[in-house]
mmCIF file of C-alpha atoms in Angstrom:
data_model
loop_
_atom_site.group_PDB
_atom_site.id
_atom_site.type_symbol
_atom_site.label_atom_id
_atom_site.label_comp_id
_atom_site.label_asym_id
_atom_site.label_seq_id
_atom_site.Cartn_x
_atom_site.Cartn_y
_atom_site.Cartn_z
ATOM 1 C CA UNK A 22 0.000 0.000 0.000
ATOM 2 C CA UNK A 23 1.369 3.372 -0.917
ATOM 3 C CA UNK A 24 -0.006 6.564 0.584
ATOM 4 C CA UNK A 25 1.029 10.145 -0.022
ATOM 5 C CA UNK A 26 2.586 10.542 3.415
ATOM 6 C CA UNK A 27 6.089 11.703 2.605
ATOM 7 C CA UNK A 28 7.815 13.879 5.182
ATOM 8 C CA UNK A 29 8.369 16.686 2.679
ATOM 9 C CA UNK A 30 4.745 16.677 1.499
ATOM 10 C CA UNK A 31 3.365 16.679 5.052
ATOM 11 C CA UNK A 32 5.830 19.329 6.224
ATOM 12 C CA UNK A 33 4.542 21.650 3.522
ATOM 13 C CA UNK A 34 0.906 20.808 4.222
ATOM 14 C CA UNK A 35 0.831 20.876 8.027
ATOM 15 C CA UNK A 36 3.831 22.611 9.564
ATOM 16 C CA UNK A 37 3.753 26.384 9.765
ATOM 17 C CA UNK A 38 5.867 26.976 12.864
ATOM 18 C CA UNK A 39 9.405 26.298 14.021
ATOM 19 C CA UNK A 40 9.629 24.788 16.573
ATOM 20 C CA UNK A 41 6.501 22.788 15.850
ATOM 21 C CA UNK A 42 3.398 24.167 17.532
ATOM 22 C CA UNK A 43 1.138 21.829 19.487
ATOM 23 C CA UNK A 44 -1.706 22.660 17.090
ATOM 24 C CA UNK A 45 0.341 21.795 13.965
ATOM 25 C CA UNK A 46 1.525 18.576 15.599
ATOM 26 C CA UNK A 47 -2.013 17.590 16.538
ATOM 27 C CA UNK A 48 -3.365 18.311 13.020
ATOM 28 C CA UNK A 49 -0.525 16.364 11.394
ATOM 29 C CA UNK A 50 -0.844 13.354 13.726
ATOM 30 C CA UNK A 51 -4.634 13.291 13.272
ATOM 31 C CA UNK A 52 -4.276 13.305 9.482
ATOM 32 C CA UNK A 53 -1.648 10.541 9.509
ATOM 33 C CA UNK A 54 -3.805 8.478 11.866
ATOM 34 C CA UNK A 55 -6.883 8.860 9.624
ATOM 35 C CA UNK A 56 -4.947 7.750 6.544
ATOM 36 C CA UNK A 57 -3.098 4.853 8.181
ATOM 37 C CA UNK A 58 -5.752 3.485 10.561
ATOM 38 C CA UNK A 59 -7.431 1.165 7.984
ATOM 39 C CA UNK A 60 -4.037 -0.235 6.950
ATOM 40 C CA UNK A 61 -2.964 -0.694 10.571
ATOM 41 C CA UNK A 62 -6.205 -2.532 11.366
ATOM 42 C CA UNK A 63 -5.592 -4.900 8.427
ATOM 43 C CA UNK A 64 -1.992 -5.479 9.495
ATOM 44 C CA UNK A 65 -3.058 -6.249 13.058
ATOM 45 C CA UNK A 66 -5.803 -8.606 11.870
ATOM 46 C CA UNK A 67 -3.374 -10.383 9.527
ATOM 47 C CA UNK A 68 -0.690 -10.525 12.184
ATOM 48 C CA UNK A 69 2.934 -9.503 11.968
ATOM 49 C CA UNK A 70 6.147 -10.348 13.758
ATOM 50 C CA UNK A 71 7.942 -7.033 13.582
ATOM 51 C CA UNK A 72 7.878 -3.551 12.089
ATOM 52 C CA UNK A 73 10.788 -2.679 9.795
ATOM 53 C CA UNK A 74 11.777 0.862 8.865
ATOM 54 C CA UNK A 75 13.968 1.733 5.890
ATOM 55 C CA UNK A 76 15.653 4.639 4.173
ATOM 56 C CA UNK A 77 17.090 7.994 5.135
ATOM 57 C CA UNK A 78 14.666 9.684 7.494
ATOM 58 C CA UNK A 79 13.814 6.540 9.444
ATOM 59 C CA UNK A 80 17.471 5.550 9.749
ATOM 60 C CA UNK A 81 18.311 9.065 10.991
ATOM 61 C CA UNK A 82 15.509 8.830 13.572
ATOM 62 C CA UNK A 83 16.790 5.394 14.582
ATOM 63 C CA UNK A 84 20.258 6.808 15.059
ATOM 64 C CA UNK A 85 18.886 9.504 17.386
ATOM 65 C CA UNK A 86 16.889 6.835 19.242
ATOM 66 C CA UNK A 87 20.138 4.971 19.932
ATOM 67 C CA UNK A 88 21.408 8.142 21.622
ATOM 68 C CA UNK A 89 18.248 8.277 23.771
ATOM 69 C CA UNK A 90 18.817 4.631 24.739
ATOM 70 C CA UNK A 91 22.490 5.437 25.513
ATOM 71 C CA UNK A 92 23.654 2.845 23.016
ATOM 72 C CA UNK A 93 26.719 3.146 20.812
ATOM 73 C CA UNK A 94 26.061 3.542 17.121
ATOM 74 C CA UNK A 95 27.142 0.366 15.341
ATOM 75 C CA UNK A 96 29.012 0.416 12.046
ATOM 76 C CA UNK A 97 25.747 -0.432 10.266
ATOM 77 C CA UNK A 98 22.172 0.237 11.360
ATOM 78 C CA UNK A 99 20.979 -2.825 9.439
ATOM 79 C CA UNK A 100 18.946 -5.087 11.775
ATOM 80 C CA UNK A 101 19.378 -2.731 14.746
ATOM 81 C CA UNK A 102 16.255 -2.519 16.921
ATOM 82 C CA UNK A 103 15.137 0.660 18.693
ATOM 83 C CA UNK A 104 12.192 1.083 21.036
ATOM 84 C CA UNK A 105 9.035 3.012 20.207
ATOM 85 C CA UNK A 106 9.544 4.788 23.523
ATOM 86 C CA UNK A 107 12.965 6.083 22.408
ATOM 87 C CA UNK A 108 11.513 7.153 19.058
ATOM 88 C CA UNK A 109 8.755 9.029 20.907
ATOM 89 C CA UNK A 110 11.439 10.840 22.924
ATOM 90 C CA UNK A 111 13.190 11.718 19.646
ATOM 91 C CA UNK A 112 9.892 13.041 18.267
ATOM 92 C CA UNK A 113 9.474 15.293 21.310
ATOM 93 C CA UNK A 114 13.069 16.522 21.095
ATOM 94 C CA UNK A 115 12.736 17.320 17.379
ATOM 95 C CA UNK A 116 9.330 18.959 17.741
ATOM 96 C CA UNK A 117 10.601 21.284 20.456
ATOM 97 C CA UNK A 118 13.838 22.154 18.632
ATOM 98 C CA UNK A 119 14.319 24.892 16.090
ATOM 99 C CA UNK A 120 15.824 24.273 12.653
ATOM 100 C CA UNK A 121 19.308 25.431 13.687
ATOM 101 C CA UNK A 122 19.328 23.068 16.658
ATOM 102 C CA UNK A 123 18.131 20.169 14.509
ATOM 103 C CA UNK A 124 20.871 20.866 11.959
ATOM 104 C CA UNK A 125 23.427 20.294 14.732
ATOM 105 C CA UNK A 126 22.041 16.849 15.588
ATOM 106 C CA UNK A 127 23.843 13.799 14.255
ATOM 107 C CA UNK A 128 22.466 12.665 10.903
ATOM 108 C CA UNK A 129 20.178 15.683 10.507
ATOM 109 C CA UNK A 130 22.308 17.862 8.248
ATOM 110 C CA UNK A 131 20.314 17.071 5.087
ATOM 111 C CA UNK A 132 16.863 16.470 6.578
ATOM 112 C CA UNK A 133 16.539 18.879 9.492
ATOM 113 C CA UNK A 134 13.730 20.713 7.700
ATOM 114 C CA UNK A 135 11.514 17.632 7.196
ATOM 115 C CA UNK A 136 12.496 15.267 9.993
ATOM 116 C CA UNK A 137 9.901 16.613 12.423
ATOM 117 C CA UNK A 138 7.063 15.466 10.156
ATOM 118 C CA UNK A 139 8.897 12.180 9.603
ATOM 119 C CA UNK A 140 9.039 11.556 13.341
ATOM 120 C CA UNK A 141 5.319 12.282 13.744
ATOM 121 C CA UNK A 142 4.475 9.905 10.879
ATOM 122 C CA UNK A 143 6.643 7.109 12.274
ATOM 123 C CA UNK A 144 5.510 7.447 15.886
ATOM 124 C CA UNK A 145 1.852 7.627 14.851
ATOM 125 C CA UNK A 146 2.204 4.446 12.806
ATOM 126 C CA UNK A 147 3.962 2.586 15.615
ATOM 127 C CA UNK A 148 1.223 3.697 18.011
ATOM 128 C CA UNK A 149 -1.534 2.510 15.645
ATOM 129 C CA UNK A 150 0.162 -0.874 15.307
ATOM 130 C CA UNK A 151 0.809 -1.193 19.018
ATOM 131 C CA UNK A 152 4.453 -1.817 18.135
ATOM 132 C CA UNK A 153 6.971 -1.569 20.947
ATOM 133 C CA UNK A 154 10.023 -1.520 18.710
ATOM 134 C CA UNK A 155 11.265 -0.875 15.193
ATOM 135 C CA UNK A 156 13.855 -2.883 13.295
ATOM 136 C CA UNK A 157 16.036 -0.703 11.078
ATOM 137 C CA UNK A 158 17.091 -1.802 7.612
ATOM 138 C CA UNK A 159 19.687 -0.359 5.249
ATOM 139 C CA UNK A 160 17.741 -1.907 2.414
ATOM 140 C CA UNK A 161 14.981 0.074 0.752
ATOM 141 C CA UNK A 162 12.415 -0.090 -2.014
ATOM 142 C CA UNK A 163 14.849 -1.132 -4.760
ATOM 143 C CA UNK A 164 16.112 -4.169 -2.855
ATOM 144 C CA UNK A 165 12.576 -5.060 -1.771
ATOM 145 C CA UNK A 166 11.319 -5.015 -5.362
ATOM 146 C CA UNK A 167 14.226 -7.142 -6.480
ATOM 147 C CA UNK A 168 13.735 -9.688 -3.700
ATOM 148 C CA UNK A 169 9.992 -9.779 -4.314
ATOM 149 C CA UNK A 170 10.643 -10.471 -7.982
ATOM 150 C CA UNK A 171 13.170 -13.189 -7.203
ATOM 151 C CA UNK A 172 10.900 -14.897 -4.664
ATOM 152 C CA UNK A 173 7.920 -14.714 -7.005
ATOM 153 C CA UNK A 174 9.737 -16.350 -9.908
ATOM 154 C CA UNK A 175 9.920 -20.072 -10.527
ATOM 155 C CA UNK A 176 12.858 -22.366 -11.292
ATOM 156 C CA UNK A 177 14.810 -19.805 -13.289
ATOM 157 C CA UNK A 178 15.630 -18.053 -10.023
ATOM 158 C CA UNK A 179 15.774 -21.055 -7.716
ATOM 159 C CA UNK A 180 19.541 -20.721 -7.232
ATOM 160 C CA UNK A 181 19.675 -16.923 -6.982
ATOM 161 C CA UNK A 182 19.338 -16.877 -3.194
ATOM 162 C CA UNK A 183 22.664 -18.691 -2.753
ATOM 163 C CA UNK A 184 24.454 -15.478 -3.702
ATOM 164 C CA UNK A 185 24.953 -13.213 -0.684
ATOM 165 C CA UNK A 186 25.124 -10.117 -2.895
ATOM 166 C CA UNK A 187 21.703 -9.126 -4.238
ATOM 167 C CA UNK A 188 23.203 -7.429 -7.301
ATOM 168 C CA UNK A 189 25.279 -10.477 -8.145
ATOM 169 C CA UNK A 190 22.233 -12.729 -7.742
ATOM 170 C CA UNK A 191 20.245 -10.442 -10.023
ATOM 171 C CA UNK A 192 22.926 -10.490 -12.719
ATOM 172 C CA UNK A 193 23.273 -14.273 -12.475
ATOM 173 C CA UNK A 194 19.512 -14.719 -12.710
ATOM 174 C CA UNK A 195 19.278 -12.414 -15.698
ATOM 175 C CA UNK A 196 22.061 -14.341 -17.398
ATOM 176 C CA UNK A 197 20.346 -17.676 -16.800
ATOM 177 C CA UNK A 198 17.106 -16.274 -18.125
ATOM 178 C CA UNK A 199 18.627 -15.223 -21.449
#
């Protein structure tokens, strides 16, 4: 399911103050909740084992959550788990910080202007799902599409998963196909 809930789009639509006003935060969270509630209900009814977050803004929020949890930042954030409680603390810190302060935070140099909306989106989703933690992933849409394609294919791709490098597996599969 894809919804138009990008941090940039929602920053432009809902945030008119810096730091974030309580009214802007409430309007943004209410909108995100209205859009995501039906999807969250379906996910809960279907069941899930974990919530995984990918890409720039979520990884940056995860990195700040590690600071809240007083944990050292590992070499890679891939498969690192952070608590929803720590992410909520990050949301509060970002929402009450001005742009200049956010620009000084680790990992915020390029997204300080949109990360507040990103934190509201993420925390609202975790709340709707009743999730207590988030697993971070360095992989994103491109790798997910590729893996989905590989797993959905028949015998031509049966051996592709033996390659630890997704790109290499893709090239090998393409070669076997042609």
